[in-house]
Tab-separated table of C-alpha atoms and ligand atoms in Angstrom:
chain	number	residue	atom	x	y	z
A	1	MET	CA	-16.590	9.854	19.025
A	2	SER	CA	-16.347	13.269	17.358
A	3	ASP	CA	-14.496	13.809	14.050
A	4	LYS	CA	-13.679	17.400	14.770
A	5	LEU	CA	-10.141	18.714	14.314
A	6	LEU	CA	-8.132	19.855	17.424
A	7	ILE	CA	-8.629	23.456	16.398
A	8	GLU	CA	-12.391	22.958	16.396
A	9	LYS	CA	-12.323	21.401	19.844
A	10	THR	CA	-10.427	24.318	21.328
A	11	VAL	CA	-11.757	25.900	24.620
A	12	PRO	CA	-10.219	29.319	25.209
A	13	GLY	CA	-8.106	29.402	28.298
A	14	ARG	CA	-7.749	25.599	28.673
A	15	GLU	CA	-4.171	24.371	29.126
A	16	GLY	CA	-2.373	21.159	28.718
A	17	CYS	CA	0.250	21.846	31.283
A	18	SER	CA	0.746	24.688	33.820
A	19	LEU	CA	4.140	26.397	34.311
A	20	PRO	CA	5.032	28.393	37.324
A	21	GLU	CA	4.859	32.237	37.074
A	22	ILE	CA	8.221	33.650	35.821
A	23	ASP	CA	9.990	35.091	38.983
A	24	CYS	CA	12.480	37.349	37.285
A	25	PRO	CA	12.030	40.192	34.758
A	26	ALA	CA	11.299	38.694	31.312
A	27	PRO	CA	13.936	39.696	28.640
A	28	PRO	CA	12.447	41.429	25.768
A	29	LEU	CA	11.752	38.928	22.917
A	30	ASP	CA	13.786	40.939	20.382
A	31	MET	CA	16.746	40.434	22.642
A	32	LEU	CA	16.425	36.673	22.140
A	33	PHE	CA	15.483	36.702	18.473
A	34	PRO	CA	16.048	39.047	15.599
A	35	SER	CA	12.999	41.190	15.400
A	36	SER	CA	12.543	40.394	11.778
A	37	LEU	CA	11.636	36.755	12.819
A	38	LEU	CA	9.079	37.721	15.525
A	39	ARG	CA	5.349	37.286	14.826
A	40	GLU	CA	3.040	40.155	14.996
A	41	LYS	CA	0.471	38.283	16.913
A	42	SER	CA	0.468	34.869	18.603
A	43	PRO	CA	-0.347	31.836	16.437
A	44	SER	CA	-3.832	30.445	16.886
A	45	LEU	CA	-3.051	27.060	18.524
A	46	PRO	CA	-5.644	24.653	20.007
A	47	GLU	CA	-6.244	25.147	23.692
A	48	MET	CA	-6.971	21.864	25.251
A	49	SER	CA	-6.137	19.673	28.313
A	50	GLU	CA	-3.685	16.802	28.165
A	51	SER	CA	-6.461	14.250	28.234
A	52	ASP	CA	-8.220	15.998	25.368
A	53	VAL	CA	-5.293	15.600	23.214
A	54	VAL	CA	-4.482	12.121	24.189
A	55	ARG	CA	-8.035	11.031	23.447
A	56	HIS	CA	-8.022	12.872	20.105
A	57	PHE	CA	-4.967	11.029	18.848
A	58	TYR	CA	-5.876	7.730	20.470
A	59	ASN	CA	-9.278	7.694	18.790
A	60	LEU	CA	-7.682	8.666	15.402
A	61	ALA	CA	-5.179	5.818	15.825
A	62	LYS	CA	-7.935	3.384	16.530
A	63	LYS	CA	-9.473	4.108	13.038
A	64	ASN	CA	-6.421	2.960	11.388
A	65	TYR	CA	-5.155	-0.456	10.844
A	66	SER	CA	-1.540	-1.689	11.280
A	67	ILE	CA	0.668	-4.710	11.447
A	68	ASP	CA	0.581	-4.375	15.245
A	69	GLU	CA	-3.233	-4.917	15.091
A	70	GLY	CA	-3.440	-7.988	12.769
A	71	MET	CA	-2.273	-9.796	9.738
A	72	TYR	CA	-1.509	-7.690	6.747
A	73	PRO	CA	-0.834	-9.945	3.694
A	74	LEU	CA	-0.437	-7.287	1.159
A	75	GLY	CA	1.277	-9.062	-1.633
A	76	SER	CA	4.482	-7.455	-2.940
A	77	CYS	CA	4.600	-5.072	0.090
A	78	THR	CA	6.135	-7.422	2.655
A	79	MET	CA	4.240	-6.067	5.581
A	80	LYS	CA	6.204	-8.028	8.226
A	81	TYR	CA	6.242	-7.336	12.006
A	82	ASN	CA	8.533	-4.565	13.093
A	83	PRO	CA	10.489	-5.793	16.092
A	84	LYS	CA	10.186	-3.319	18.980
A	85	VAL	CA	13.773	-3.586	19.972
A	86	ASN	CA	14.857	-1.960	16.658
A	87	GLU	CA	12.487	0.948	17.474
A	88	GLU	CA	14.059	1.260	20.980
A	89	LEU	CA	17.570	1.153	19.576
A	90	SER	CA	16.831	3.797	16.977
A	91	LYS	CA	15.678	6.106	19.679
A	92	LEU	CA	18.975	6.314	21.424
A	93	ASP	CA	20.201	9.905	21.875
A	94	GLY	CA	23.495	9.103	20.107
A	95	PHE	CA	21.375	8.546	16.950
A	96	THR	CA	18.619	11.096	17.218
A	97	HIS	CA	20.697	14.082	18.565
A	98	ILE	CA	23.419	14.247	15.824
A	99	HIS	CA	23.410	16.479	12.983
A	100	PRO	CA	24.633	15.880	9.412
A	101	TYR	CA	26.531	19.263	9.428
A	102	GLN	CA	28.599	17.986	12.460
A	103	SER	CA	32.312	17.346	11.778
A	104	ILE	CA	33.088	13.914	10.378
A	105	ASP	CA	35.304	13.296	13.337
A	106	SER	CA	32.294	13.595	15.734
A	107	VAL	CA	29.956	11.075	13.874
A	108	GLN	CA	32.438	8.331	13.321
A	109	GLY	CA	29.940	5.842	15.004
A	110	ALA	CA	27.037	6.880	12.669
A	111	LEU	CA	29.439	6.497	9.667
A	112	GLU	CA	30.560	3.060	10.923
A	113	LEU	CA	27.010	1.932	11.049
A	114	ILE	CA	26.281	3.120	7.559
A	115	TYR	CA	29.491	1.528	6.317
A	116	GLU	CA	28.613	-1.795	8.015
A	117	LEU	CA	25.116	-1.839	6.883
A	118	GLN	CA	26.404	-1.292	3.276
A	119	HIS	CA	28.773	-4.190	3.877
A	120	PHE	CA	26.006	-6.523	5.043
A	121	LEU	CA	23.841	-5.557	2.014
A	122	GLU	CA	26.848	-6.301	-0.283
A	123	GLU	CA	27.083	-9.777	1.105
A	124	ILE	CA	23.406	-10.373	1.038
A	125	SER	CA	23.022	-9.396	-2.659
A	126	GLY	CA	26.479	-10.244	-4.089
A	127	MET	CA	27.092	-6.730	-5.264
A	128	ASP	CA	30.305	-4.835	-4.973
A	129	LYS	CA	29.205	-1.516	-3.619
A	130	ILE	CA	26.074	-0.092	-1.964
A	131	THR	CA	24.701	3.386	-1.619
A	132	LEU	CA	22.086	3.903	1.135
A	133	GLN	CA	21.002	7.349	-0.144
A	134	PRO	CA	17.699	6.666	-1.928
A	135	ALA	CA	14.627	7.215	0.237
A	136	ALA	CA	12.207	4.484	-1.211
A	137	GLY	CA	12.218	1.485	-3.423
A	138	ALA	CA	10.879	3.606	-6.484
A	139	HIS	CA	13.617	6.210	-5.670
A	140	GLY	CA	16.343	3.324	-5.694
A	141	GLU	CA	14.966	2.196	-9.052
A	142	PHE	CA	15.136	5.760	-10.440
A	143	THR	CA	18.769	6.001	-9.198
A	144	GLY	CA	19.773	2.602	-10.546
A	145	VAL	CA	18.221	3.366	-14.034
A	146	ALA	CA	19.918	6.673	-14.029
A	147	ILE	CA	23.221	4.649	-13.516
A	148	ILE	CA	22.340	2.490	-16.501
A	149	ARG	CA	21.957	5.623	-18.611
A	150	ALA	CA	25.185	7.102	-17.371
A	151	TYR	CA	27.059	3.897	-18.059
A	152	HIS	CA	25.958	3.786	-21.668
A	153	GLU	CA	26.572	7.492	-22.206
A	154	ASP	CA	30.132	7.161	-20.765
A	155	ARG	CA	30.725	4.530	-23.410
A	156	LYS	CA	29.434	6.812	-26.042
A	157	ASP	CA	26.763	4.179	-26.761
A	158	LYS	CA	23.911	6.597	-27.462
A	159	LYS	CA	21.578	4.371	-29.454
A	160	ARG	CA	20.310	2.573	-26.323
A	161	THR	CA	16.899	4.143	-25.770
A	162	LYS	CA	14.804	1.100	-24.683
A	163	MET	CA	14.283	-0.502	-21.465
A	164	ILE	CA	12.678	-3.999	-21.286
A	165	VAL	CA	10.156	-4.722	-18.479
A	166	PRO	CA	8.092	-7.758	-18.144
A	167	ASP	CA	4.212	-7.671	-18.328
A	168	SER	CA	4.114	-8.926	-14.652
A	169	ALA	CA	6.421	-6.020	-13.336
A	170	HIS	CA	5.701	-3.608	-10.524
A	171	GLY	CA	4.330	-0.349	-11.874
A	172	THR	CA	7.395	1.460	-10.530
A	173	ASN	CA	9.670	-0.322	-13.132
A	174	PRO	CA	8.161	1.272	-16.236
A	175	ALA	CA	7.796	4.613	-14.321
A	176	SER	CA	11.436	4.867	-13.289
A	177	SER	CA	12.458	3.881	-16.845
A	178	ALA	CA	10.263	6.460	-18.370
A	179	MET	CA	11.388	9.141	-15.903
A	180	ASN	CA	14.957	8.431	-17.020
A	181	GLY	CA	13.911	9.057	-20.591
A	182	PHE	CA	13.743	5.368	-21.753
A	183	GLU	CA	11.165	3.967	-24.009
A	184	VAL	CA	9.463	1.069	-22.091
A	185	VAL	CA	9.188	-2.141	-24.004
A	186	GLU	CA	7.096	-4.895	-22.469
A	187	VAL	CA	8.106	-8.535	-22.672
A	188	LYS	CA	5.403	-11.195	-22.286
A	189	SER	CA	5.145	-13.944	-19.797
A	190	ASP	CA	4.894	-17.562	-20.930
A	191	SER	CA	2.201	-19.980	-19.926
A	192	ASP	CA	4.256	-20.805	-16.740
A	193	GLY	CA	4.101	-17.052	-15.671
A	194	LEU	CA	7.930	-16.753	-16.484
A	195	VAL	CA	9.639	-14.407	-18.955
A	196	ASP	CA	8.999	-15.740	-22.458
A	197	ILE	CA	12.623	-16.385	-23.682
A	198	GLU	CA	11.847	-16.333	-27.276
A	199	ALA	CA	9.978	-13.013	-27.029
A	200	LEU	CA	12.938	-11.554	-25.094
A	201	LYS	CA	15.277	-12.663	-27.888
A	202	GLY	CA	13.121	-10.898	-30.369
A	203	LEU	CA	13.291	-7.650	-28.398
A	204	LEU	CA	17.025	-7.566	-27.495
A	205	GLY	CA	19.321	-5.515	-29.628
A	206	ALA	CA	21.779	-2.622	-29.988
A	207	ASP	CA	18.998	-0.144	-28.894
A	208	VAL	CA	18.279	-1.831	-25.561
A	209	ALA	CA	19.842	-0.220	-22.449
A	210	GLY	CA	18.663	-2.821	-19.909
A	211	ILE	CA	16.115	-5.308	-18.552
A	212	MET	CA	14.333	-4.748	-15.209
A	213	LEU	CA	13.344	-8.000	-13.393
A	214	THR	CA	12.038	-9.117	-10.037
A	215	ASN	CA	13.019	-12.706	-9.050
A	216	PRO	CA	10.935	-14.327	-7.731
A	217	ASN	CA	8.483	-12.440	-9.996
A	218	THR	CA	5.327	-10.868	-8.806
A	219	LEU	CA	3.488	-14.030	-9.246
A	220	GLY	CA	5.817	-15.465	-6.504
A	221	LEU	CA	7.567	-17.708	-9.049
A	222	PHE	CA	11.262	-18.121	-9.339
A	223	GLU	CA	12.595	-17.139	-12.760
A	224	LYS	CA	14.596	-20.354	-13.384
A	225	ASN	CA	16.078	-19.297	-16.599
A	226	ILE	CA	17.734	-16.215	-15.025
A	227	VAL	CA	21.357	-17.254	-15.765
A	228	ARG	CA	20.314	-17.522	-19.438
A	229	ILE	CA	18.483	-14.290	-19.362
A	230	ALA	CA	21.599	-12.555	-17.933
A	231	LYS	CA	23.798	-13.930	-20.630
A	232	LEU	CA	21.411	-12.893	-23.455
A	233	ALA	CA	21.207	-9.423	-21.906
A	234	HIS	CA	24.972	-9.039	-21.612
A	235	ASP	CA	25.637	-10.441	-25.022
A	236	ALA	CA	23.352	-7.763	-26.418
A	237	GLY	CA	25.313	-5.035	-24.510
A	238	ALA	CA	22.402	-4.425	-22.017
A	239	LEU	CA	22.582	-4.311	-18.198
A	240	LEU	CA	20.368	-6.356	-15.905
A	241	TYR	CA	18.531	-4.582	-13.170
A	242	TYR	CA	17.091	-6.462	-9.983
A	243	ASP	CA	13.933	-5.091	-8.371
A	244	GLY	CA	14.882	-6.323	-4.929
A	245	ALA	CA	11.994	-4.760	-3.047
A	246	ASN	CA	10.962	-8.199	-1.736
A	247	MET	CA	13.885	-10.364	-0.976
A	248	ASN	CA	12.124	-12.560	1.469
A	249	ALA	CA	12.186	-15.682	-0.538
A	250	ILE	CA	15.983	-15.740	-1.315
A	251	LEU	CA	17.715	-14.349	1.749
A	252	GLY	CA	20.703	-16.680	2.406
A	253	TYR	CA	19.765	-18.951	-0.527
A	254	THR	CA	20.771	-17.156	-3.561
A	255	ARG	CA	21.978	-13.613	-4.539
A	256	PRO	CA	21.165	-11.416	-7.500
A	257	GLY	CA	24.885	-10.780	-7.995
A	258	ASP	CA	25.345	-14.482	-8.470
A	259	MET	CA	22.420	-14.705	-10.933
A	260	GLY	CA	24.130	-12.124	-13.204
A	261	PHE	CA	22.414	-8.895	-12.243
A	262	ASP	CA	24.418	-5.626	-12.418
A	263	ILE	CA	22.190	-3.413	-10.254
A	264	VAL	CA	19.777	-4.008	-7.444
A	265	HIS	CA	17.521	-2.109	-5.153
A	266	PHE	CA	16.414	-3.175	-1.771
A	267	ASN	CA	13.431	-1.959	0.348
A	268	LEU	CA	14.659	-1.858	3.799
A	269	HIS	CA	10.965	-1.169	4.764
A	270	LYS	CA	9.916	-4.406	3.324
A	271	THR	CA	12.578	-7.160	3.535
A	272	PHE	CA	14.512	-5.736	6.402
A	273	SER	CA	11.538	-5.095	8.673
A	274	THR	CA	11.547	-1.309	9.111
A	275	PRO	CA	8.092	0.206	9.395
A	276	HIS	CA	6.455	1.330	6.118
A	277	GLY	CA	5.103	4.371	7.823
A	278	THR	CA	2.349	6.199	6.217
A	279	GLY	CA	4.085	6.605	2.866
A	280	GLY	CA	7.410	7.229	4.466
A	281	PRO	CA	10.083	7.408	5.611
A	282	GLY	CA	11.424	4.441	3.708
A	283	SER	CA	14.852	3.484	2.459
A	284	GLY	CA	15.654	1.984	-0.977
A	285	PRO	CA	19.441	1.511	-1.039
A	286	ILE	CA	21.002	0.271	-4.328
A	287	GLY	CA	23.921	-1.905	-5.057
A	288	VAL	CA	26.092	-2.249	-8.113
A	289	LYS	CA	28.768	-4.383	-9.720
A	290	ARG	CA	32.353	-3.059	-9.848
A	291	ASP	CA	32.102	-1.480	-13.367
A	292	LEU	CA	29.303	0.770	-12.276
A	293	ILE	CA	30.734	2.120	-8.916
A	294	PRO	CA	32.046	5.267	-10.592
A	295	PHE	CA	28.549	6.290	-11.323
A	296	LEU	CA	27.064	5.928	-7.788
A	297	PRO	CA	25.563	9.061	-6.174
A	298	VAL	CA	27.982	11.194	-4.169
A	299	PRO	CA	29.109	11.140	-1.410
A	300	THR	CA	29.986	7.563	-0.861
A	301	VAL	CA	30.815	6.485	2.659
A	302	GLU	CA	34.239	4.885	2.725
A	303	ARG	CA	36.838	3.569	5.322
A	304	SER	CA	40.464	4.643	5.146
A	305	ALA	CA	43.334	2.120	5.710
A	306	GLU	CA	43.645	3.567	9.216
A	307	GLY	CA	40.047	2.650	9.868
A	308	LYS	CA	38.696	6.140	9.669
A	309	TYR	CA	35.266	6.637	8.067
A	310	PHE	CA	35.098	9.525	5.415
A	311	LEU	CA	32.932	10.840	2.635
A	312	ASN	CA	34.082	10.540	-0.888
A	313	TYR	CA	33.033	13.268	-3.266
A	314	ASP	CA	35.761	12.459	-5.741
A	315	LYS	CA	33.674	10.768	-8.403
A	316	PRO	CA	33.822	12.686	-11.674
A	317	LYS	CA	31.403	10.232	-13.302
A	318	SER	CA	28.807	10.189	-10.484
A	319	ILE	CA	25.137	10.867	-11.495
A	320	GLY	CA	25.213	13.329	-8.552
A	321	ARG	CA	23.180	13.427	-5.405
A	322	VAL	CA	19.796	11.844	-5.246
A	323	ARG	CA	19.008	12.866	-1.614
A	324	SER	CA	20.394	15.095	0.999
A	325	PHE	CA	23.105	13.752	3.270
A	326	TYR	CA	23.044	9.985	3.811
A	327	GLY	CA	19.412	8.829	3.349
A	328	ASN	CA	16.878	8.143	6.092
A	329	PHE	CA	19.357	7.498	8.831
A	330	ILE	CA	17.120	6.361	11.563
A	331	VAL	CA	15.561	3.874	9.174
A	332	LEU	CA	19.092	2.555	8.434
A	333	VAL	CA	19.626	2.186	12.232
A	334	LYS	CA	16.496	-0.059	12.486
A	335	ALA	CA	17.588	-2.227	9.481
A	336	TYR	CA	21.008	-2.616	10.980
A	337	ALA	CA	19.701	-3.590	14.358
A	338	TYR	CA	17.372	-6.066	12.581
A	339	LEU	CA	20.283	-7.811	10.735
A	340	LEU	CA	22.458	-7.884	13.762
A	341	SER	CA	19.743	-9.580	15.887
A	342	VAL	CA	18.859	-11.962	13.106
A	343	GLY	CA	22.445	-12.946	12.395
A	344	LYS	CA	24.033	-14.184	9.308
A	345	ASP	CA	23.324	-17.801	9.915
A	346	ASN	CA	19.649	-17.192	10.364
A	347	LEU	CA	18.853	-15.248	7.212
A	348	LYS	CA	17.841	-18.646	5.655
A	349	LYS	CA	15.142	-19.213	8.265
A	350	ILE	CA	13.451	-15.977	7.190
A	351	SER	CA	13.132	-17.307	3.614
A	352	GLN	CA	12.180	-20.836	4.807
A	353	MET	CA	9.328	-19.501	7.071
A	354	ALA	CA	8.176	-16.862	4.472
A	355	VAL	CA	7.990	-19.539	1.719
A	356	LEU	CA	6.393	-22.185	3.961
A	357	ASN	CA	3.745	-19.565	5.208
A	358	ALA	CA	2.823	-18.555	1.659
A	359	ASN	CA	2.476	-22.170	0.571
A	360	TYR	CA	0.489	-23.121	3.543
A	361	LEU	CA	-2.005	-20.128	3.128
A	362	MET	CA	-2.228	-21.104	-0.530
A	363	SER	CA	-3.147	-24.751	0.147
A	364	LEU	CA	-5.760	-23.528	2.716
A	365	ILE	CA	-7.592	-21.188	0.323
A	366	LYS	CA	-6.989	-22.674	-3.122
A	367	GLU	CA	-10.270	-24.797	-3.165
A	368	HIS	CA	-12.162	-21.483	-2.828
A	369	TYR	CA	-9.941	-18.970	-4.917
A	370	ARG	CA	-8.408	-20.489	-7.945
A	371	ILE	CA	-4.636	-20.310	-8.424
A	372	PRO	CA	-3.975	-19.456	-12.127
A	373	TYR	CA	-0.351	-20.610	-11.946
A	374	ASP	CA	-0.802	-23.512	-9.641
A	375	THR	CA	2.713	-24.628	-8.448
A	376	ILE	CA	4.804	-24.312	-5.392
A	377	CYS	CA	5.244	-20.626	-4.710
A	378	LYS	CA	8.059	-18.535	-3.144
A	379	HIS	CA	7.096	-15.851	-0.648
A	380	GLU	CA	3.714	-14.863	-2.241
A	381	PHE	CA	1.092	-16.173	-4.539
A	382	VAL	CA	-1.629	-14.939	-6.796
A	383	ALA	CA	-5.276	-16.193	-6.671
A	384	THR	CA	-8.220	-15.063	-8.632
A	385	GLY	CA	-11.748	-14.251	-7.594
A	386	LYS	CA	-12.976	-14.547	-11.143
A	387	GLU	CA	-15.266	-17.440	-10.313
A	388	TYR	CA	-17.493	-15.151	-8.229
A	389	LYS	CA	-18.264	-12.793	-11.056
A	390	LYS	CA	-21.243	-15.081	-11.932
A	391	TYR	CA	-22.748	-13.996	-8.585
A	392	GLY	CA	-22.134	-10.392	-9.379
A	393	VAL	CA	-19.240	-10.156	-7.052
A	394	LYS	CA	-15.852	-8.549	-7.944
A	395	THR	CA	-12.548	-8.951	-6.255
A	396	LEU	CA	-12.907	-5.449	-4.867
A	397	ASP	CA	-15.982	-6.682	-3.095
A	398	ILE	CA	-14.079	-9.547	-1.562
A	399	ALA	CA	-11.388	-7.243	-0.347
A	400	LYS	CA	-13.910	-4.746	1.066
A	401	ARG	CA	-15.751	-7.593	2.921
A	402	LEU	CA	-12.448	-8.667	4.619
A	403	LEU	CA	-12.538	-5.185	6.143
A	404	ASP	CA	-15.891	-6.117	7.911
A	405	TYR	CA	-14.105	-8.987	9.601
A	406	GLY	CA	-11.538	-6.467	10.859
A	407	ILE	CA	-8.652	-7.827	8.764
A	408	HIS	CA	-6.576	-6.291	6.078
A	409	PRO	CA	-7.058	-7.479	2.391
A	410	PRO	CA	-4.471	-8.737	0.090
A	411	THR	CA	-3.226	-6.656	-2.898
A	412	ILE	CA	-5.852	-6.683	-5.528
A	413	TYR	CA	-5.884	-6.285	-9.338
A	414	PHE	CA	-2.032	-6.798	-9.398
A	415	PRO	CA	-0.146	-8.212	-11.250
A	416	LEU	CA	-2.063	-7.127	-14.321
A	417	ILE	CA	-1.769	-10.466	-16.102
A	418	VAL	CA	-4.151	-12.160	-13.692
A	419	SER	CA	-7.795	-11.081	-13.989
A	420	GLU	CA	-9.442	-10.397	-10.713
A	421	ALA	CA	-6.068	-10.970	-8.915
A	422	LEU	CA	-5.722	-11.460	-5.259
A	423	MET	CA	-2.059	-11.351	-4.272
A	424	PHE	CA	-1.225	-12.736	-0.915
A	425	GLU	CA	2.164	-12.407	1.003
A	426	PRO	CA	1.835	-13.573	4.649
A	427	THR	CA	5.466	-13.077	5.470
A	428	GLU	CA	7.539	-15.221	7.909
A	429	THR	CA	6.209	-13.327	11.029
A	430	GLU	CA	2.739	-14.877	10.950
A	431	SER	CA	1.863	-17.828	13.131
A	432	LYS	CA	0.133	-21.014	11.911
A	433	GLU	CA	-2.928	-19.972	13.833
A	434	SER	CA	-3.247	-16.470	12.225
A	435	LEU	CA	-2.867	-17.953	8.770
A	436	GLU	CA	-5.611	-20.445	9.529
A	437	GLU	CA	-7.954	-17.787	10.909
A	438	TYR	CA	-7.433	-15.681	7.810
A	439	ALA	CA	-8.171	-18.725	5.585
A	440	ASN	CA	-11.314	-19.389	7.550
A	441	ILE	CA	-12.443	-15.832	7.086
A	442	LEU	CA	-11.710	-16.120	3.241
A	443	LYS	CA	-13.720	-19.337	3.105
A	444	ARG	CA	-16.582	-17.668	4.840
A	445	ILE	CA	-16.618	-14.833	2.518
A	446	ALA	CA	-16.506	-17.294	-0.622
A	447	GLU	CA	-19.680	-18.924	0.984
A	448	GLU	CA	-21.324	-15.396	1.389
A	449	ALA	CA	-20.440	-14.538	-2.264
A	450	LYS	CA	-22.597	-17.478	-3.403
A	451	ARG	CA	-25.362	-17.137	-0.846
A	452	LYS	CA	-25.640	-13.450	-0.017
A	453	PRO	CA	-23.606	-11.491	-2.551
A	454	GLU	CA	-25.162	-8.221	-1.432
A	455	LEU	CA	-23.192	-8.563	1.764
A	456	LEU	CA	-20.095	-8.180	-0.279
A	457	LYS	CA	-21.321	-5.578	-2.594
A	458	ASN	CA	-22.367	-3.384	0.284
A	459	ALA	CA	-19.194	-3.854	2.232
A	460	PRO	CA	-17.631	-2.563	4.278
A	461	SER	CA	-20.426	-1.679	6.754
A	462	LYS	CA	-18.333	-1.516	9.964
A	463	THR	CA	-15.561	0.697	9.168
A	464	PRO	CA	-15.209	4.442	10.004
A	465	VAL	CA	-15.819	5.277	6.306
A	466	ARG	CA	-17.594	3.147	3.647
A	467	ARG	CA	-16.522	2.792	0.177
A	468	LEU	CA	-14.431	5.690	-0.941
A	469	ASN	CA	-14.205	7.092	-4.408
A	470	GLU	CA	-10.516	6.282	-4.812
A	471	VAL	CA	-9.982	8.311	-8.048
A	472	LYS	CA	-11.639	11.351	-6.574
A	473	ALA	CA	-9.470	11.068	-3.422
A	474	VAL	CA	-6.407	11.313	-5.639
A	475	ARG	CA	-7.650	14.002	-8.170
A	476	ASP	CA	-9.466	16.170	-5.827
A	477	MET	CA	-7.389	16.213	-2.598
A	478	LYS	CA	-8.575	18.238	0.263
A	479	LEU	CA	-5.363	19.145	2.207
A	480	ARG	CA	-6.530	22.206	3.806
A	481	TRP	CA	-9.039	22.733	6.648
B	1	PLP	C1	7.173	-1.899	-3.047
B	1	PLP	C2	7.744	-2.272	-4.421
B	1	PLP	C3	8.432	-1.253	-5.115
B	1	PLP	C4	8.504	0.183	-4.789
B	1	PLP	O1	8.968	0.421	-3.409
B	1	PLP	P1	8.432	1.819	-2.729
B	1	PLP	O2	9.305	1.898	-1.471
B	1	PLP	O3	7.036	1.604	-2.387
B	1	PLP	O4	8.781	2.897	-3.707
B	1	PLP	C5	9.106	-1.635	-6.268
B	1	PLP	N1	9.049	-2.954	-6.774
B	1	PLP	C6	8.383	-3.928	-6.079
B	1	PLP	C7	8.399	-5.328	-6.633
B	1	PLP	C8	7.755	-3.523	-4.940
B	1	PLP	O5	7.028	-4.479	-4.266
């Protein structure tokens, strides 16, 4: 299999399709396009046959790994199966052939879909109003934290410069706080892996704008003191932000709005089954409680008393636009189709199966990979590979060895409060058999770590590329041929 680019494989004169000779005088090109837009010479495009092109892309795709190929228990990322019916529906001409500059009258159906999806998410989260504009989870966080800032500024409460974030938080939480100009203050976890209430009390004060929390947290543990935390936050004049990237454990059981949260973001590309893509397109809607509605980005999609959908730009306190038009519309179509096909009454089943699967996988592997916070988990759990350090094996080596078995590793080295962390989230869409197979491979690797650690240290040996220098890949990107 050659690693050449299409342009290197070109054979002058070779064609992918042949068109009949034109049988009428060809109009001069500058009659069709303004001459200022015409090229001086033809672009240098690869010249190839259809089969050359198909093989090129097929072979590239084979080097990749996806949820369609096997289990992908990437903790905190919710890599669940993407039902194909959603893909089919999102490809309907009525969705793909419309344009955001069309008249509002001609896109009532699309606006209805947006409006209804907003409504579903309002019900699921217990929030009063949703915007679907943000393009990813981190973008939703940025938008939500901007609203927290706007809320305090509007009340002329300018001393609130701090955002409290737990030490177990996803890295995007401190990042989106800092990007909004807040000073990030870390609150410690207690010995149960939950927010240390006494530490939190010590931090809360008239300079705190808000607290960002995930519940269940990134250890997969439910923050059982959440109602108390919400009261402490509100009594101190701070707002409570819910990182709802992964709602797989609570769907249909509880709602951030009922727990006392003021703002929430969702990841449609996690909980609501739309593909993650290769870094996009995603969708990170946010929802807010009533008092915060005036600050939402414009436009909001609304319905008039006569049942007509329209765009509302009349929001003088809005933080402005965070993205062009309505967000990633086709992603919204997929999430809408998913929610309709699951149905309100079945939301609970998603949580039940996600939690059951996580606990089953945990019970299968805990003898080999210690669980630092060993209790029933929610949709994910965190193990440690620390025990294998005495054989010279790191968690990174365990993850790389999984690749040799043709299977995707869990999230590693996160959350930061567990050393040599392995974070598993199997999701509800895995079968009992696939969980058992994954556990068996993990057991085999645990044995290898003790007997033949060099197998792990030299892994992966069967992948298209071996160990990459990940820092160099980021710092010294080669984006040009
Ligand atoms: C994935 C994730 C995010 C960020 O979502 P992106 O769409 O990747 O920007 C934020 N918080 C948590 C807990 C997550 O798992």
